[in-house]
Coordinates of C-alpha atoms and ligand atoms in Angstrom, one line a residue:
M23 CA 123.7 125.2 115.0
K24 CA 121.2 122.1 114.7
I25 CA 118.9 121.1 112.0
P26 CA 115.9 119.0 113.1
I27 CA 114.2 116.7 110.6
L28 CA 111.0 118.6 111.2
A29 CA 110.5 121.8 112.5
L30 CA 106.5 122.5 113.6
K31 CA 107.6 125.9 114.9
P32 CA 107.0 128.2 111.5
E33 CA 103.6 127.0 111.0
T34 CA 102.4 127.3 115.1
E35 CA 104.1 130.8 115.5
A36 CA 102.6 131.9 112.0
L37 CA 98.7 131.2 113.2
W38 CA 99.4 131.3 117.0
A39 CA 96.9 134.5 117.3
E40 CA 94.4 132.2 115.5
L41 CA 95.2 128.9 117.2
I42 CA 94.8 130.4 120.8
D43 CA 91.4 132.4 119.4
G44 CA 90.4 128.7 118.6
I45 CA 91.2 126.8 122.0
E46 CA 89.7 129.6 124.1
G47 CA 86.6 129.1 122.1
V48 CA 86.5 125.6 123.1
L49 CA 86.9 126.1 126.6
K50 CA 84.3 128.8 126.4
S51 CA 82.1 126.4 124.8
G52 CA 82.4 123.8 127.0
Q53 CA 81.8 121.1 124.3
F54 CA 85.2 118.9 124.1
I55 CA 84.4 116.0 122.3
M56 CA 83.0 116.0 118.9
G57 CA 80.1 118.6 118.8
P58 CA 79.8 121.0 115.8
K59 CA 83.5 122.1 115.5
V60 CA 84.5 118.5 114.9
A61 CA 81.3 118.5 112.6
A62 CA 82.4 121.9 110.6
L63 CA 86.3 120.4 110.4
E64 CA 84.5 117.2 108.4
K65 CA 82.6 119.7 106.3
D66 CA 85.6 121.8 104.9
L67 CA 87.7 118.1 104.8
A68 CA 85.0 116.6 102.7
A69 CA 85.2 119.8 100.4
Y70 CA 88.9 119.4 100.3
L71 CA 89.4 115.9 99.4
G72 CA 86.6 116.1 97.3
A73 CA 84.5 113.1 99.6
K74 CA 81.1 112.6 100.1
H75 CA 82.2 111.9 103.7
A76 CA 84.4 112.6 106.0
I77 CA 84.3 111.2 109.5
A78 CA 86.9 111.8 112.2
V79 CA 88.5 109.7 114.4
N80 CA 90.9 109.4 117.2
S81 CA 94.2 107.9 114.9
G82 CA 95.3 107.1 111.5
T83 CA 95.4 103.8 113.2
D84 CA 91.3 103.8 114.5
A85 CA 91.3 104.8 111.0
L86 CA 92.8 101.8 109.4
V87 CA 90.7 99.7 111.9
I88 CA 87.3 101.6 111.3
A89 CA 87.6 101.6 107.2
L90 CA 88.4 98.0 107.2
R91 CA 85.5 96.8 109.4
A92 CA 83.4 98.8 108.0
A93 CA 84.3 98.1 103.9
G94 CA 83.3 94.0 105.9
I95 CA 86.8 92.8 106.6
G96 CA 87.0 90.5 109.2
P97 CA 88.6 87.0 110.7
G98 CA 89.1 84.4 108.1
D99 CA 89.9 87.0 105.5
E100 CA 93.2 88.1 102.9
V101 CA 93.8 91.9 102.8
I102 CA 97.1 92.5 100.5
T103 CA 99.2 95.4 101.9
S104 CA 103.0 96.7 101.4
A105 CA 105.4 95.2 103.4
F106 CA 107.6 98.4 103.2
T107 CA 105.5 101.0 105.6
F108 CA 104.6 101.8 109.3
F109 CA 103.8 99.0 111.7
A110 CA 100.0 100.7 112.0
T111 CA 99.0 99.8 108.1
A112 CA 99.4 96.0 108.7
E113 CA 98.6 96.0 112.7
A114 CA 95.4 97.1 111.9
I115 CA 94.4 94.5 109.4
S116 CA 95.6 91.9 111.9
L117 CA 93.2 93.9 115.0
V118 CA 90.1 93.3 112.3
G119 CA 90.9 89.4 112.9
A120 CA 91.8 89.0 109.1
T121 CA 95.1 88.1 107.9
P122 CA 97.9 91.2 106.0
V123 CA 99.7 89.1 103.1
F124 CA 103.2 91.2 102.5
V125 CA 103.5 92.0 98.7
D126 CA 107.1 93.4 97.4
I127 CA 107.2 96.9 96.7
D128 CA 107.7 98.7 93.0
P129 CA 111.5 99.8 92.8
Q130 CA 110.5 103.2 91.9
T131 CA 107.7 104.4 94.0
F132 CA 108.5 102.3 96.8
N133 CA 104.8 101.6 97.0
L134 CA 102.9 98.4 96.2
D135 CA 104.2 96.9 93.1
P136 CA 100.7 95.8 91.0
K137 CA 102.0 92.9 89.4
Q138 CA 103.2 90.8 92.6
V139 CA 99.4 91.8 94.2
A140 CA 97.8 90.0 91.1
Q141 CA 99.7 86.8 91.8
A142 CA 98.7 87.4 95.6
V143 CA 95.2 87.0 95.2
T144 CA 93.3 83.9 96.8
P145 CA 89.7 82.6 97.1
R146 CA 90.4 84.5 100.7
T147 CA 91.4 88.0 99.5
K148 CA 89.3 90.3 100.3
G149 CA 90.9 93.8 100.1
L150 CA 93.7 95.5 99.3
L151 CA 95.4 98.0 101.3
P152 CA 97.7 100.5 99.0
V153 CA 100.1 102.9 101.0
H154 CA 101.0 106.0 99.7
L155 CA 104.3 105.8 101.3
Y156 CA 106.2 109.6 102.1
G157 CA 103.6 111.4 100.2
Q158 CA 103.7 109.7 97.1
A159 CA 101.0 107.9 95.5
A160 CA 100.6 104.1 95.3
N161 CA 100.1 103.2 91.4
M162 CA 96.2 102.9 91.8
E163 CA 94.7 102.0 88.1
P164 CA 96.2 98.7 88.0
L165 CA 95.0 97.8 91.6
I166 CA 91.9 99.3 91.1
E167 CA 91.5 97.0 87.9
L168 CA 92.7 94.1 90.1
A169 CA 89.9 94.8 92.6
E170 CA 87.0 95.0 89.9
K171 CA 88.1 91.8 88.5
Y172 CA 88.1 89.9 92.0
H173 CA 85.3 92.2 94.0
L174 CA 87.8 93.2 96.4
K175 CA 87.5 96.7 98.5
V176 CA 90.3 98.9 98.3
I177 CA 91.4 100.9 101.4
E178 CA 94.1 103.7 100.7
D179 CA 96.5 104.1 103.6
A180 CA 96.7 107.6 103.3
A181 CA 98.1 108.8 106.8
Q182 CA 101.6 110.2 104.8
S183 CA 99.6 112.0 102.0
F184 CA 97.0 114.2 102.9
G185 CA 96.8 116.6 99.9
G186 CA 98.1 114.7 97.4
D187 CA 96.6 113.1 93.9
Y188 CA 96.6 110.4 91.7
Q189 CA 96.1 111.7 88.4
G190 CA 94.0 114.7 89.9
K191 CA 92.2 112.8 92.1
K192 CA 92.9 113.3 95.8
L193 CA 94.8 110.4 97.6
G194 CA 92.2 108.7 100.2
T195 CA 89.0 109.0 97.6
I196 CA 90.1 106.8 94.6
G197 CA 89.4 102.9 96.4
H198 CA 86.4 102.3 98.5
V199 CA 87.6 104.1 101.5
G200 CA 91.0 106.3 102.4
C201 CA 92.2 106.8 106.3
F202 CA 94.2 110.3 107.1
S203 CA 96.5 110.4 110.2
F204 CA 96.3 113.8 112.2
Y205 CA 99.5 113.0 114.2
P206 CA 101.8 115.9 114.4
T207 CA 104.5 115.2 111.7
K208 CA 102.5 114.2 109.0
I209 CA 101.4 116.9 106.1
L210 CA 98.4 118.0 108.2
G211 CA 99.3 118.0 111.7
T212 CA 97.5 118.8 115.3
Y213 CA 98.9 118.8 118.9
G214 CA 97.9 115.6 119.9
D215 CA 96.1 112.3 117.7
G216 CA 93.4 112.5 115.1
G217 CA 92.4 110.8 112.2
L218 CA 90.1 110.4 109.5
I219 CA 88.1 108.1 107.4
A220 CA 87.1 109.6 103.5
T221 CA 84.5 107.5 101.6
N222 CA 82.0 108.0 98.5
D223 CA 80.2 105.4 99.7
D224 CA 77.2 105.6 102.3
E225 CA 77.0 102.6 103.4
I226 CA 80.8 102.4 104.5
A227 CA 79.9 105.8 106.0
E228 CA 77.1 104.9 107.8
V229 CA 79.0 101.9 109.4
A230 CA 81.9 103.9 110.1
R231 CA 80.0 106.1 112.0
T232 CA 78.2 103.5 114.3
L233 CA 81.5 102.1 115.3
R234 CA 83.5 105.3 116.6
V235 CA 80.9 105.4 119.0
H236 CA 80.4 101.9 120.5
G237 CA 78.5 100.9 118.0
A238 CA 75.5 102.8 118.5
K239 CA 74.0 105.7 115.9
Q240 CA 71.6 106.1 118.9
N241 CA 73.3 107.0 122.8
Y242 CA 72.9 103.4 124.7
Y243 CA 71.2 101.4 122.1
N244 CA 74.4 99.7 120.7
E245 CA 73.8 97.7 118.0
M246 CA 77.8 96.4 117.2
I247 CA 80.8 96.5 119.3
G248 CA 82.4 99.1 118.0
Y249 CA 85.1 101.7 119.8
N250 CA 85.9 104.7 121.7
S251 CA 87.5 106.7 118.8
R252 CA 85.8 110.1 118.6
L253 CA 88.1 113.5 118.2
D254 CA 87.9 115.9 120.3
A255 CA 87.1 120.0 119.7
L256 CA 91.0 120.8 120.5
Q257 CA 92.1 118.9 118.1
A258 CA 89.2 119.8 115.3
V259 CA 89.6 123.8 115.6
I260 CA 93.2 123.5 115.7
L261 CA 92.9 121.2 112.1
S262 CA 90.6 123.8 110.8
V263 CA 92.9 126.8 111.6
K264 CA 95.7 124.9 109.5
L265 CA 93.6 123.6 106.5
P266 CA 93.5 126.7 104.4
H267 CA 97.4 126.7 104.3
I268 CA 97.8 123.1 103.4
D269 CA 98.3 123.8 100.2
Q270 CA 100.7 126.6 100.3
W271 CA 102.8 124.5 102.8
I272 CA 102.6 121.6 100.8
T273 CA 104.2 124.3 97.9
G274 CA 106.7 124.8 100.2
R275 CA 107.5 121.0 100.7
R276 CA 108.0 120.6 97.1
T277 CA 110.1 123.6 96.4
A278 CA 112.5 122.3 99.8
A279 CA 112.5 118.9 97.7
H280 CA 113.5 119.7 94.2
Y281 CA 116.0 122.1 95.7
Y282 CA 117.3 119.2 97.4
N283 CA 116.9 117.1 94.0
Q284 CA 119.3 120.1 92.2
L285 CA 122.0 119.8 95.1
L286 CA 122.3 116.3 95.5
K287 CA 121.9 115.0 91.8
D288 CA 125.5 114.3 90.4
L289 CA 126.2 112.4 93.9
P290 CA 127.8 109.0 93.9
G291 CA 125.7 106.4 95.6
I292 CA 122.7 108.5 96.0
V293 CA 119.1 107.6 94.5
L294 CA 117.0 110.4 94.6
P295 CA 113.1 110.1 95.5
Y296 CA 111.5 109.4 92.1
A297 CA 108.8 111.5 90.3
A298 CA 105.8 109.2 89.2
P299 CA 104.5 110.4 86.4
Y300 CA 100.6 110.2 87.8
T301 CA 101.1 112.2 90.7
K302 CA 102.6 115.2 92.4
H303 CA 104.3 114.1 95.4
V304 CA 103.8 116.2 98.8
Y305 CA 107.1 114.9 100.5
N306 CA 106.1 114.5 103.9
Q307 CA 109.7 112.8 103.8
Y308 CA 112.0 113.7 101.4
T309 CA 114.0 110.0 101.2
I310 CA 116.7 109.2 99.7
R311 CA 119.0 105.8 99.2
V312 CA 121.9 105.5 100.2
L313 CA 123.9 102.5 98.1
N314 CA 127.1 100.1 99.1
G315 CA 126.5 99.9 102.9
K316 CA 126.6 103.3 103.4
R317 CA 123.6 103.9 105.0
D318 CA 123.8 103.4 108.7
D319 CA 127.5 105.6 109.2
L320 CA 126.2 108.4 107.1
H321 CA 123.0 108.5 109.3
Q322 CA 125.6 108.1 112.0
Q323 CA 127.7 111.3 110.9
L324 CA 124.7 113.5 110.3
H325 CA 123.6 112.7 113.9
A326 CA 127.0 113.3 115.0
A327 CA 126.4 117.3 113.1
G328 CA 123.6 118.0 114.9
I329 CA 121.3 116.7 111.7
G330 CA 118.0 114.8 112.3
T331 CA 117.8 112.4 109.9
M332 CA 115.7 108.7 109.9
I333 CA 115.0 105.6 108.6
Y334 CA 111.2 105.0 107.7
Y335 CA 111.4 101.5 107.9
P336 CA 114.3 99.5 109.1
V337 CA 112.6 96.1 109.3
P338 CA 110.2 95.2 106.7
L339 CA 107.4 94.5 108.1
H340 CA 107.1 90.7 106.9
K341 CA 110.8 90.7 108.9
L342 CA 109.1 91.7 112.2
P343 CA 108.8 89.5 115.1
V344 CA 105.0 89.7 115.2
Y345 CA 105.3 88.5 111.4
A346 CA 108.1 86.3 111.3
G347 CA 107.9 83.6 109.2
T348 CA 104.4 84.4 107.3
T349 CA 106.2 85.9 104.2
P350 CA 109.1 84.5 101.4
S351 CA 112.0 86.9 100.9
L352 CA 111.0 90.1 99.7
S353 CA 113.7 91.2 98.1
V354 CA 113.1 95.2 97.3
A355 CA 111.8 95.9 100.9
E356 CA 114.9 94.1 102.5
Q357 CA 117.2 96.1 100.6
Y358 CA 115.5 99.5 100.7
A359 CA 114.9 98.6 104.5
E360 CA 119.1 99.3 104.6
E361 CA 118.9 101.6 101.9
V362 CA 116.6 104.6 102.9
L363 CA 117.2 107.8 105.1
S364 CA 114.8 110.0 105.0
L365 CA 116.2 113.9 105.7
P366 CA 115.5 117.1 107.2
I367 CA 112.1 119.1 105.2
W368 CA 109.3 121.1 106.3
P369 CA 107.1 123.5 104.4
Q370 CA 109.1 126.6 105.2
M371 CA 112.6 125.4 105.7
E372 CA 115.0 127.6 104.3
K373 CA 117.9 127.1 101.2
E374 CA 120.7 127.3 103.7
T375 CA 119.9 125.1 105.8
Q376 CA 119.6 122.3 103.0
A377 CA 122.4 123.2 101.5
T378 CA 124.2 122.8 105.0
V379 CA 122.8 119.1 105.0
V380 CA 123.9 118.3 101.8
E381 CA 127.4 119.9 102.6
K382 CA 127.7 117.2 105.6
I383 CA 126.3 114.5 103.1
K384 CA 129.1 115.8 100.5
A385 CA 132.0 115.8 103.4
F386 CA 130.9 112.4 104.0
L387 CA 131.2 110.8 100.4
N388 CA 134.1 112.9 99.9
C389 CA 132.9 114.7 97.1
Ligands
PLP401 C1 101.4 107.5 111.1 C2 100.9 106.3 109.9 C3 99.6 105.7 110.7 C4 99.6 105.7 111.9 O1 98.8 106.8 112.2 P1 98.7 107.3 113.9 O2 97.8 108.5 113.5 O3 99.5 107.7 114.4 O4 97.4 106.0 114.4 C5 99.3 104.6 110.1 N1 100.0 104.3 108.4 C6 100.5 104.9 108.2 C7 101.7 104.5 106.8 C8 101.8 105.9 108.9 O5 102.4 106.9 109.0

């Protein structure tokens, strides 16, 4: 039996009739890009997140690029971000002409360490870009305090944490602007690319809306150099069918995570995900640390046994060829890149399937 890292089939099958209905509706409407389906989705997403504006775009990467520009960040500016995240976080900073300044992560949350952020602020710092990695919130309060002290914009990368919260407030709505991805493997995923910008700031919203359509408020009267970053109606109807189920699916992920915690708790050399007191993890990934240099062997043995696991991420950003030499050693990010292993998880995952994964891990550890 093969166990994938993520099974999308259960949610697709459960919603099959509604999805086909929605897709048919778009085919019949003849309106394929933006239009009323996208507007309806934006309204529902704004309500779900508790944000004044929700602006749908083409991908999570585009959401970051457009949000950074809408927040006024550009050439000559520095943006402080995590060294331990997906490449797109930093790529977006570089794409707008700014410089990503990488700092180390907090050993418990795997997210930006506010103390190190404070030490990295310079006169050129213009923004902070915390990532809520794996579905776990970064510790936002000290970051917001720093941002107020130094007049910085806070752009949240919530690509892996749709539906998660920080002290009861939805992630992506705590800083000045938040960015989400609807890539198929994310918490709320579509069947293609998609992304979202959320903000309570009218000015940021207006610039972001303009940038996504070639920098024009009115067609053919372009005011800035923008992007072609519209969401299409097919992706919007799929997301609209899925959105009402999202809280139930997040609960399913949490239940699965808690069961893993129970099964894995006393295994030597395995460190379980941390439950931060200020948030409820949404577990886009269930990521353990495998100590004593055994991660790669465990990864390979699980693969050989038909169990899909992933290493998010094998190289911290400051060690990638494109950013090599920019940053001195960041010891926690470097260590964790060699220890992290994400186990199979999805909302409908069955206990027996989880038990099979854990049996194989136990066999590897000889316990
Ligand atoms: C997925 C992801 C992105 C990029 O989103 P896309 O929709 O794939 O462009 C950015 N940041 C993080 C942390 C992600 O996980």
